[in-house]
């Protein structure tokens, strides 16, 4: 394992927000504000918000992306961000955050939250999973898209592969390979 003081890889932070019923508009205003302030920081790549999956769930997930850890860290420690966190009580009683670097979010099922496999294991699994998708996804798309320009075919293929990797393939592969990826859980 390599320990470094910083990383030049893109970094993604996921924060889960438990929003009190009836406070959804306050949360949306809060997200608009913190997102707008984030845009002013060096290395900011974007923010997304995922709404609760169903009516029984009150968890929103905000996703902040920065081009490297140093830029993320500057934002995390900023007075602007802290000012927004101080307003979190307007819509929630319990803030919680998880951090993921580079591709780690694809390899972190809930039972292994906070633990990421080694980079060589992530690289190997990603290669083994993407390689067949790159070869086999374009074939049926060619039938569907017909004589579309190459750029349309490539963009569609990449989009389908990313969706498959994120929502279908990697969750299953990660569960299947969890003992090898994460090792045995430690007691205590």
C-alpha positions as a printed Julia matrix, in Angstrom:
188×3 Matrix{Float64}:
   0.0     0.0     0.0
   1.27    3.45   -0.88
   0.76    6.37    1.54
   0.89    9.84    0.03
   0.28   13.32    1.39
  -1.9    14.24   -1.59
  -3.28   12.86   -4.81
  -3.5    14.28   -8.3
  -6.41   11.96   -9.18
  -9.97   13.32   -9.38
 -11.85   13.02   -6.09
 -15.55   12.51   -5.46
 -17.3    13.13   -2.14
 -20.73   11.71   -1.42
 -22.73   13.19    1.44
 -25.96   11.62    2.6
 -28.59   14.03    3.91
 -31.54   12.77    5.97
 -34.18   15.4     5.24
 -37.05   15.84    7.69
 -40.48   15.42    6.07
 -41.76   18.81    4.97
 -38.24   20.3     4.8
 -37.5    19.32    1.19
 -37.68   22.9    -0.13
 -35.29   24.11    2.58
 -32.88   21.34    1.56
 -33.17   22.28   -2.13
 -32.4    25.95   -1.34
 -29.46   24.84    0.82
 -28.1    22.61   -1.96
 -28.41   25.42   -4.51
 -26.46   27.71   -2.19
 -23.66   25.33   -1.24
 -23.33   24.23   -4.88
 -23.09   27.84   -6.07
 -20.35   28.58   -3.53
 -18.47   25.39   -4.48
 -18.2    26.59   -8.08
 -15.84   29.35   -6.96
 -13.2    26.91   -5.71
 -10.2    25.79   -7.76
 -10.58   22.35   -9.28
 -14.36   22.18   -8.91
 -15.79   19.75  -11.48
 -19.48   19.62  -10.57
 -22.26   18.74   -8.15
 -25.14   16.31   -8.5
 -28.0    15.49   -6.16
 -29.79   12.15   -6.1
 -33.31   12.22   -4.71
 -34.63    9.48   -2.41
 -35.29    6.25   -4.27
 -38.81    5.88   -2.9
 -41.33    7.66   -0.67
 -40.28    5.65    2.39
 -36.68    6.91    2.13
 -35.69   10.4     3.29
 -32.04   10.23    2.17
 -30.75   12.57   -0.5
 -27.18   12.12   -1.73
 -25.09   15.06   -2.86
 -22.04   14.36   -4.99
 -19.22   16.9    -5.23
 -16.32   16.37   -7.65
 -12.91   18.04   -7.64
  -9.91   17.53   -9.91
  -7.58   16.52   -7.06
  -7.48   16.0    -3.31
  -5.73   19.3    -2.52
  -8.55   21.26   -4.15
 -11.19   19.14   -2.41
  -9.43   19.6     0.92
  -9.38   23.39    0.45
 -13.14   23.32   -0.11
 -13.77   20.94    2.81
 -11.86   23.24    5.2
 -13.28   26.49    3.82
 -15.3    28.94    5.92
 -17.83   29.09    3.06
 -18.58   25.38    3.34
 -18.64   25.53    7.14
 -21.19   28.36    6.98
 -23.45   26.13    4.88
 -22.94   23.14    7.19
 -23.99   25.34   10.11
 -27.38   25.77    8.35
 -27.86   22.0     7.93
 -30.15   21.88   10.99
 -32.84   23.76    9.01
 -33.77   20.54    7.2
 -31.98   17.68    8.98
 -30.95   16.41   12.39
 -28.03   14.2    11.32
 -25.42   15.07    8.66
 -23.25   12.2     7.4
 -20.51   12.11    4.75
 -18.48    9.49    2.95
 -15.4    10.14    0.81
 -14.32    8.24   -2.26
 -11.26    8.81   -4.42
 -11.22    8.06   -8.17
 -13.03    4.76   -8.96
 -13.49    3.65   -5.35
 -17.22    4.43   -5.39
 -17.71    1.54   -7.83
 -16.1    -0.83   -5.33
 -17.76    0.19   -2.07
 -20.93   -1.68   -1.23
 -22.52   -0.64    2.07
 -21.03   -3.51    4.06
 -17.54   -2.28    3.11
 -18.23    1.47    3.32
 -15.09    3.43    3.99
 -12.81    0.54    2.93
 -11.5     0.55   -0.6
  -9.61   -2.27   -2.28
  -6.05   -1.72   -3.45
  -5.62    0.22   -6.68
  -4.15   -2.79   -8.52
  -7.25   -4.86   -7.68
  -9.55   -2.02   -8.81
  -7.58   -1.69  -12.05
  -7.65   -5.43  -12.76
 -11.38   -5.83  -12.09
 -12.22   -2.69  -14.08
 -10.18   -3.94  -17.06
 -11.72   -7.42  -16.94
 -15.24   -5.96  -16.78
 -14.85   -3.13  -19.31
 -13.01   -5.15  -21.96
 -15.97   -7.37  -22.94
 -18.39   -4.45  -22.71
 -16.28   -2.4   -25.11
 -16.32   -5.28  -27.6
 -19.92   -6.43  -27.3
 -22.04   -3.33  -26.51
 -21.4    -1.57  -29.87
 -22.71   -4.55  -31.89
 -26.39   -4.34  -30.9
 -26.16   -0.53  -30.89
 -25.02   -0.63  -34.53
 -28.19   -2.54  -35.39
 -30.34    0.0   -33.54
 -28.56    3.17  -34.68
 -27.94    2.02  -38.24
 -25.85    4.41  -40.3
 -25.36    7.02  -37.58
 -22.16    9.07  -37.63
 -19.25    7.44  -35.77
 -19.31   10.11  -33.06
 -22.94    9.25  -32.25
 -22.11    5.53  -32.12
 -19.11    6.12  -29.85
 -20.96    8.49  -27.51
 -23.91    6.1   -27.25
 -21.6     3.13  -26.61
 -19.7     4.98  -23.89
 -22.95    6.12  -22.27
 -24.4     2.6   -22.24
 -21.14    1.13  -20.88
 -20.95    3.73  -18.08
 -24.57    3.06  -17.09
 -24.01   -0.7   -17.16
 -20.81   -0.38  -15.11
 -22.37    1.89  -12.5
 -25.78    0.32  -12.01
 -25.61   -3.3   -13.16
 -22.19   -4.85  -13.68
 -19.97   -3.41  -10.94
 -22.41   -3.85   -8.03
 -22.75   -7.55   -8.92
 -19.05   -8.08   -9.61
 -18.1    -6.27   -6.4
 -20.41   -8.49   -4.34
 -19.11  -11.61   -6.09
 -15.44  -10.67   -5.61
 -15.81   -9.0    -2.18
 -13.74  -11.6    -0.28
 -10.81  -11.07   -2.67
 -11.27   -7.3    -3.07
 -11.7    -6.39    0.59
 -10.23   -9.37    2.43
 -11.89  -10.92    5.43
 -13.48   -8.5     7.88
 -11.49   -7.96   11.05
 -13.08   -8.79   14.38
 -13.97   -6.05   16.81
